[in-house]
Every structure is written in C-alpha cells, then in structure tokens.
CSV table of C-alpha atoms in Angstrom, one decimal:
chain,number,residue,atom,x,y,z
R,337,MET,CA,82.7,118.8,78.8
R,338,THR,CA,85.8,116.6,78.2
R,339,ALA,CA,87.4,117.0,74.9
R,340,PRO,CA,87.3,113.9,72.6
R,341,ALA,CA,90.4,111.8,72.4
R,342,ALA,CA,91.3,113.1,69.0
R,343,ALA,CA,91.3,116.7,70.3
R,344,LEU,CA,93.7,116.1,73.2
R,345,VAL,CA,96.5,118.4,72.0
R,346,LEU,CA,99.0,120.5,74.0
R,347,THR,CA,98.4,124.0,72.6
R,348,TRP,CA,100.3,127.1,73.6
R,349,PRO,CA,97.4,128.5,75.7
R,350,VAL,CA,97.3,125.2,77.7
R,351,VAL,CA,101.1,125.4,78.1
R,352,LEU,CA,101.0,128.9,79.5
R,353,VAL,CA,98.1,128.1,81.9
R,354,VAL,CA,99.9,125.0,83.2
R,355,LEU,CA,103.1,127.0,83.7
R,356,PHE,CA,101.2,129.5,85.8
R,357,GLY,CA,99.8,126.5,87.8
R,358,ALA,CA,103.4,125.3,88.3
R,359,LEU,CA,104.3,128.7,89.7
R,360,LEU,CA,101.4,128.4,92.2
R,361,HIS,CA,102.4,124.9,93.2
R,362,ALA,CA,106.0,126.0,93.8
R,363,SER,CA,104.7,128.9,95.9
R,364,TRP,CA,102.8,126.8,98.4
R,365,ASN,CA,105.6,124.2,98.7
R,366,VAL,CA,108.1,127.0,99.5
R,367,LEU,CA,105.7,128.2,102.2
R,368,VAL,CA,105.6,124.7,103.8
R,369,LYS,CA,109.3,124.2,103.6
R,370,SER,CA,110.0,127.6,105.2
R,371,SER,CA,107.7,127.0,108.1
R,372,THR,CA,108.7,125.9,111.6
R,373,ASP,CA,106.0,123.2,111.8
R,374,LYS,CA,105.7,121.5,108.4
R,375,ALA,CA,103.0,119.0,109.3
R,376,LEU,CA,100.7,121.6,110.9
R,377,ASP,CA,101.2,124.1,108.0
R,378,THR,CA,100.4,121.4,105.5
R,379,ALA,CA,97.3,120.5,107.4
R,380,LEU,CA,96.3,124.1,107.8
R,381,ILE,CA,96.7,124.9,104.1
R,382,HIS,CA,94.6,122.1,103.0
R,383,LEU,CA,91.9,122.4,105.7
R,384,LEU,CA,91.5,126.1,104.7
R,385,GLY,CA,91.4,124.9,101.0
R,386,SER,CA,88.4,122.7,102.0
R,387,LEU,CA,86.7,125.6,103.6
R,388,ILE,CA,87.4,127.9,100.6
R,389,ALA,CA,86.1,125.2,98.2
R,390,LEU,CA,82.8,124.7,100.1
R,391,PRO,CA,81.1,127.9,98.9
R,392,LEU,CA,82.6,127.3,95.4
R,393,LEU,CA,80.8,123.9,95.3
R,394,LEU,CA,77.5,125.7,95.8
R,395,VAL,CA,78.3,127.8,92.8
R,396,VAL,CA,79.7,125.2,90.3
R,397,GLY,CA,77.6,122.3,91.5
R,398,LEU,CA,78.4,118.6,92.1
R,399,PRO,CA,80.4,116.5,89.5
R,400,GLY,CA,78.8,113.6,87.7
R,401,THR,CA,78.1,110.4,89.7
R,402,ALA,CA,80.7,108.5,87.6
R,403,SER,CA,83.5,110.6,89.1
R,404,TRP,CA,82.8,110.0,92.8
R,405,PRO,CA,84.7,106.7,93.1
R,406,TYR,CA,87.7,108.5,91.8
R,407,ILE,CA,87.2,111.4,94.2
R,408,LEU,CA,87.0,109.1,97.2
R,409,ALA,CA,90.0,107.1,96.1
R,410,SER,CA,92.0,110.3,95.6
R,411,VAL,CA,91.1,111.6,99.1
R,412,VAL,CA,92.5,108.4,100.6
R,413,ILE,CA,95.7,108.5,98.5
R,414,HIS,CA,96.2,112.2,99.3
R,415,ILE,CA,96.6,111.3,103.0
R,416,GLY,CA,99.7,109.3,102.1
R,417,TYR,CA,100.9,112.2,100.0
R,418,TYR,CA,100.7,114.7,102.9
R,419,ILE,CA,102.4,112.2,105.2
R,420,ALA,CA,105.2,111.6,102.8
R,421,LEU,CA,105.5,115.3,101.9
R,422,THR,CA,105.9,116.4,105.5
R,423,GLY,CA,108.3,113.5,106.2
R,424,ALA,CA,110.5,114.5,103.2
R,425,TYR,CA,110.6,118.2,104.2
R,426,LYS,CA,111.3,117.3,107.8
R,427,HIS,CA,114.3,115.1,107.0
R,428,GLY,CA,115.8,116.8,103.9
R,429,ASP,CA,116.3,120.1,102.2
R,430,MET,CA,113.7,121.2,99.6
R,431,GLY,CA,116.5,121.3,97.1
R,432,LEU,CA,116.8,117.5,97.4
R,433,THR,CA,113.2,116.3,98.2
R,434,TYR,CA,111.2,118.6,95.8
R,435,PRO,CA,113.1,117.6,92.7
R,436,LEU,CA,113.0,113.9,93.5
R,437,MET,CA,109.2,114.0,94.1
R,438,ARG,CA,108.4,116.1,91.1
R,439,GLY,CA,111.1,114.7,88.8
R,440,VAL,CA,110.4,111.0,89.1
R,441,ALA,CA,106.6,111.2,89.1
R,442,PRO,CA,106.0,112.4,85.4
R,443,MET,CA,107.8,109.4,84.0
R,444,LEU,CA,105.7,107.1,86.2
R,445,VAL,CA,102.6,108.9,85.0
R,446,ALA,CA,103.7,108.6,81.3
R,447,VAL,CA,104.2,104.9,81.6
R,448,SER,CA,101.0,104.2,83.6
R,449,ALA,CA,98.9,106.5,81.3
R,450,VAL,CA,99.7,104.1,78.4
R,451,MET,CA,98.1,101.3,80.3
R,452,THR,CA,95.2,103.1,82.2
R,453,VAL,CA,94.2,106.0,80.0
R,454,GLY,CA,95.2,104.4,76.7
R,455,GLU,CA,97.3,107.4,75.6
R,456,SER,CA,100.3,106.9,73.3
R,457,LEU,CA,102.9,109.6,73.0
R,458,ALA,CA,104.9,110.5,69.9
R,459,PRO,CA,108.7,110.1,70.2
R,460,MET,CA,109.1,113.8,70.5
R,461,ALA,CA,106.7,113.9,73.4
R,462,TRP,CA,108.6,111.1,75.1
R,463,ALA,CA,111.7,113.1,74.6
R,464,GLY,CA,110.0,116.1,76.2
R,465,VAL,CA,108.8,114.2,79.2
R,466,LEU,CA,112.3,112.7,79.7
R,467,GLY,CA,113.9,116.1,79.2
R,468,ILE,CA,111.8,117.7,81.9
R,469,CYS,CA,112.3,114.9,84.3
R,470,VAL,CA,116.1,115.0,83.8
R,471,GLY,CA,116.2,118.8,84.0
R,472,VAL,CA,114.2,118.7,87.2
R,473,LEU,CA,116.6,116.2,88.8
R,474,VAL,CA,119.7,118.1,87.6
R,475,LEU,CA,118.2,121.3,88.9
R,476,GLY,CA,117.8,120.0,92.4
R,477,LEU,CA,120.2,117.2,93.0
R,478,SER,CA,123.8,117.7,94.0
R,479,ARG,CA,126.8,115.3,94.4
R,480,HIS,CA,126.0,114.7,98.1
R,481,ALA,CA,122.2,114.8,97.8
R,482,LEU,CA,121.6,111.1,98.2
R,483,ASP,CA,123.5,110.9,101.4
R,484,ASN,CA,120.2,111.6,103.3
R,485,ARG,CA,118.6,108.2,102.9
R,486,ARG,CA,115.5,108.9,105.0
R,487,ALA,CA,114.6,112.1,103.0
R,488,THR,CA,115.3,110.3,99.7
R,489,LEU,CA,113.0,107.4,100.6
R,490,PHE,CA,110.2,109.7,101.6
R,491,ALA,CA,110.6,111.7,98.4
R,492,LEU,CA,110.7,108.6,96.2
R,493,ALA,CA,107.7,107.1,97.9
R,494,ASN,CA,105.8,110.3,97.4
R,495,ALA,CA,106.8,110.3,93.7
R,496,VAL,CA,104.8,107.0,93.4
R,497,VAL,CA,101.9,108.5,95.3
R,498,ILE,CA,101.9,111.5,93.1
R,499,ALA,CA,101.8,109.4,90.0
R,500,VAL,CA,98.9,107.3,91.3
R,501,TYR,CA,96.7,110.2,92.3
R,502,THR,CA,97.5,112.1,89.1
R,503,VAL,CA,96.2,109.2,86.9
R,504,ILE,CA,93.2,108.7,89.2
R,505,ASP,CA,92.3,112.4,89.1
R,506,ALA,CA,92.8,112.7,85.4
R,507,LEU,CA,90.4,109.8,84.9
R,508,GLY,CA,87.9,111.2,87.4
R,509,ALA,CA,88.0,114.7,85.8
R,510,ARG,CA,87.3,113.2,82.4
R,511,ALA,CA,84.5,111.0,83.8
R,512,SER,CA,82.9,114.0,85.5
R,513,GLY,CA,82.6,116.0,82.3
R,514,ASN,CA,83.6,119.1,84.2
R,515,ALA,CA,87.1,119.5,85.7
R,516,VAL,CA,86.1,122.5,87.8
R,517,GLN,CA,83.3,120.6,89.5
R,518,TYR,CA,85.6,117.7,90.1
R,519,VAL,CA,88.5,119.6,91.7
R,520,VAL,CA,86.2,121.7,93.9
R,521,ALA,CA,84.5,118.6,95.2
R,522,LEU,CA,87.8,116.9,95.7
R,523,PHE,CA,89.1,119.9,97.7
R,524,VAL,CA,86.0,120.0,99.9
R,525,LEU,CA,86.8,116.5,101.2
R,526,ASP,CA,90.5,116.4,100.8
R,527,GLY,CA,91.7,118.7,103.5
R,528,TRP,CA,89.9,117.1,106.5
R,529,PRO,CA,91.5,113.6,107.0
R,530,PHE,CA,95.1,114.7,107.3
R,531,ALA,CA,94.2,117.8,109.3
R,532,LEU,CA,92.2,115.8,111.8
R,533,LEU,CA,95.1,113.4,112.2
R,534,VAL,CA,97.5,116.2,112.9
R,535,LEU,CA,95.2,118.1,115.2
R,536,ALA,CA,94.4,114.9,117.2
R,537,ARG,CA,98.2,114.4,117.8
R,538,ARG,CA,98.8,118.1,118.7
R,539,GLY,CA,95.7,118.8,120.7
R,540,ARG,CA,95.2,122.4,122.0
R,541,ALA,CA,98.8,123.3,121.4
R,542,ALA,CA,98.1,123.5,117.6
R,543,TRP,CA,95.6,126.4,117.9
R,544,PRO,CA,97.9,129.3,118.8
R,545,TYR,CA,100.1,128.4,115.8
R,546,ALA,CA,97.1,128.0,113.6
R,547,ARG,CA,95.7,131.4,114.6
R,548,ALA,CA,99.0,133.1,113.9
R,549,ARG,CA,99.6,131.3,110.5
R,550,TRP,CA,96.1,131.2,109.0
R,551,PRO,CA,96.5,134.4,106.8
R,552,VAL,CA,99.6,133.0,105.2
R,553,ALA,CA,98.2,129.5,105.0
R,554,ALA,CA,95.1,130.9,103.3
R,555,GLY,CA,97.3,132.2,100.5
R,556,GLY,CA,98.9,128.7,100.2
R,557,ALA,CA,95.4,127.2,100.1
R,558,LEU,CA,94.4,129.4,97.2
R,559,ALA,CA,97.6,128.6,95.4
R,560,SER,CA,97.1,124.8,95.9
R,561,LEU,CA,93.5,124.9,94.8
R,562,GLY,CA,94.4,127.0,91.7
R,563,SER,CA,97.4,124.9,90.8
R,564,TYR,CA,95.6,121.5,90.9
R,565,GLY,CA,92.5,122.9,89.3
R,566,ILE,CA,94.5,124.1,86.4
R,567,ALA,CA,96.3,120.8,86.1
R,568,LEU,CA,93.1,118.7,86.0
R,569,TRP,CA,91.5,121.1,83.6
R,570,ALA,CA,94.5,120.8,81.3
R,571,MET,CA,94.3,117.0,81.5
R,572,THR,CA,90.8,117.2,79.9
R,573,ARG,CA,92.4,119.2,77.0
R,574,ALA,CA,95.8,117.5,76.5
R,575,PRO,CA,97.4,114.1,77.2
R,576,VAL,CA,97.9,113.3,80.9
R,577,ALA,CA,101.6,112.5,80.6
R,578,THR,CA,102.5,115.8,78.9
R,579,VAL,CA,100.5,117.9,81.4
R,580,ALA,CA,102.0,116.0,84.3
R,581,ALA,CA,105.5,116.6,83.0
R,582,LEU,CA,104.9,120.3,82.2
R,583,ARG,CA,103.5,120.8,85.7
R,584,GLU,CA,106.8,119.7,87.2
R,585,THR,CA,108.4,122.9,85.9
R,586,SER,CA,107.3,124.0,89.3
R,587,VAL,CA,110.8,122.9,90.5
R,588,LEU,CA,112.3,125.6,88.2
R,589,PHE,CA,110.0,128.2,89.8
R,590,ALA,CA,110.9,126.8,93.3
R,591,ALA,CA,114.6,127.3,92.4
R,592,LEU,CA,113.9,130.9,91.2
R,593,LEU,CA,111.9,131.7,94.3
R,594,GLY,CA,114.6,130.2,96.5
R,595,THR,CA,117.2,132.4,94.8
R,596,TRP,CA,115.0,135.5,95.2
R,597,LEU,CA,113.4,135.0,98.6
R,598,LEU,CA,115.8,132.6,100.4
R,599,LYS,CA,119.0,134.1,98.9
R,600,GLU,CA,120.1,130.7,97.6
R,601,GLN,CA,122.8,130.7,94.9
R,602,PHE,CA,121.8,130.1,91.2
R,603,THR,CA,124.6,127.7,90.4
R,604,PRO,CA,125.8,126.5,87.0
R,605,ARG,CA,124.1,123.2,87.8
R,606,ARG,CA,120.8,125.0,88.2
R,607,ALA,CA,121.4,126.9,85.0
R,608,LEU,CA,122.0,123.6,83.2
R,609,GLY,CA,118.8,122.1,84.7
R,610,THR,CA,116.9,125.2,83.6
R,611,CYS,CA,118.1,124.8,80.0
R,612,VAL,CA,117.2,121.1,79.9
R,613,ILE,CA,113.7,121.8,81.3
R,614,VAL,CA,113.1,124.6,78.7
R,615,ALA,CA,114.2,122.2,75.9
R,616,GLY,CA,111.8,119.5,77.3
R,617,VAL,CA,108.9,122.0,77.3
R,618,MET,CA,109.7,122.9,73.6
R,619,ALA,CA,109.8,119.3,72.7
R,620,LEU,CA,106.4,118.7,74.2
R,621,ARG,CA,104.9,121.5,72.3
R,622,LEU,CA,106.5,120.5,69.0
R,623,ALA,CA,105.4,116.8,69.4
C-alpha cells in the first residue's frame, strides 16, 4: 500500500535502491545510443519489455481501477518520449542529449509536484535537487554542446515529456495502492504503440535486424522495467521530486560506462560534475 503523506521520507535504503535503478537506466540508454538503428532498438527494447511484463501481470495482478486513467495517459505520453529520445540520439551525442533530458526534468518535476501532488520540500531538499540538476548538466555539457540546435531542441522537449509522465505515474502508482502492479500493467501496454509505428514504417526490412538484436534488447528491456519499477516504488515511499532528482544520477553512471566501455575520457569537467551530484545526493538525504 502507499505510504501516508507523513511517512514519505527519503531513507538510505530507498536512496541505494534508486541509485541501482539509475544504473539500470543508464545501461539501456547506452545500449540505444551505441546501436546502428536507434528508433528500431528503442522499439524493440520496449516491445520486449511488454512481452516480459505480460506473464508478470498474471502473477502480481491488475492495479486498482483508480490508476487506469493514469496508465492510459502515460502510454500516450510515452509515445512522445520515445520519438523525442530517438530524435535526440539521432542528431546529437549522448554526452549532450542525455544530460539535457535528465538534468532539466527533475527541476520541472519539483516545481510541478508542489502544484499537483501537494508536496513541499525543505530548503535543503531544494538545494539537493538543484545540486543534482546542475551536476548532471556540468557532467554532460561542454563549451560547444549547444551548437547542435536540433539535438538540443529534441532533448529539451523530452525533458518536459519526462517531467509530465513522471508526475502522472507517481500519482497513478499512489492511486493504485501497489507500485509493482502499476508498473507491470504500464509496461504491458507501453511497448506496443511506438513499436507498431516503427515497424509500419520499416516493413519487412526491420525483421532481420530485430532477430539479430533481440538478445541484447531483452537485456535492455529488463533494465528498463527494473529501473522504472524501482522509481515508481520509491515514489510511494519518498517525495516525488527527491526521487526524480536522485534517479537522474543515471547520467553519472552513463559517464562512467562511457569511460569504461566506449573509452571516453573522464575529464576534469566530468569530475566536477560528479562531485556536485554527490553533494546533491547528500543534501537530499540530510533534508
């Protein structure tokens, strides 16, 4: 069941679980960015996520009827998310687009949560949210990053979309009374609309690529399902704004994965961004 308002506290166990979810989120985004067909990989990951979630739904059961308007609204909004995500990765580097998407969204969530969820943050919590947002942007942006206007516009548009579906899903998970049931039902429906749009445009040419990529995409689907399930569960235990900000430490994990797997340099700017993010996380926990 959803925790009562007075019990919504960001404890260390919740922090650690959300950080693990952030690592999962970074993993599947690195997978999409490194692929040769970003739209098809995004479609494949989330279509497989729907198929994986289907038997889980038989185990956990359906969420409460009060949550279904939120689920349906989220499915529609996620179509825009996938379109903007693939557009951003198509036109710009992950080092630019991922921090913009994930760094701007938490502040939008924090502001909107005051009006929609009725949550008020302590000054230290606001400092933590701001610190994580600034750290994420410092981590990813460079002096020449904003030269790519198309990628920037896609990323900023997606930041708004992320903020909208985050608040909707937080409300829906709380209304359902069971965050696991909510996220599983969401994933059962979520993967189909965008996948069908992509497959309709690609036709039979998509199938050889899908057959070759499905084992890797299945790992991405599990990471996506686990990441968002953790986030929504955490939002029933802690304030939406703090969980949304903490989840965006995924940018830090993406930078570390890029250094490890893609042999990208861990520059002084990235080191500074890392320190600011860690300071933001500590401020959230101390709030």
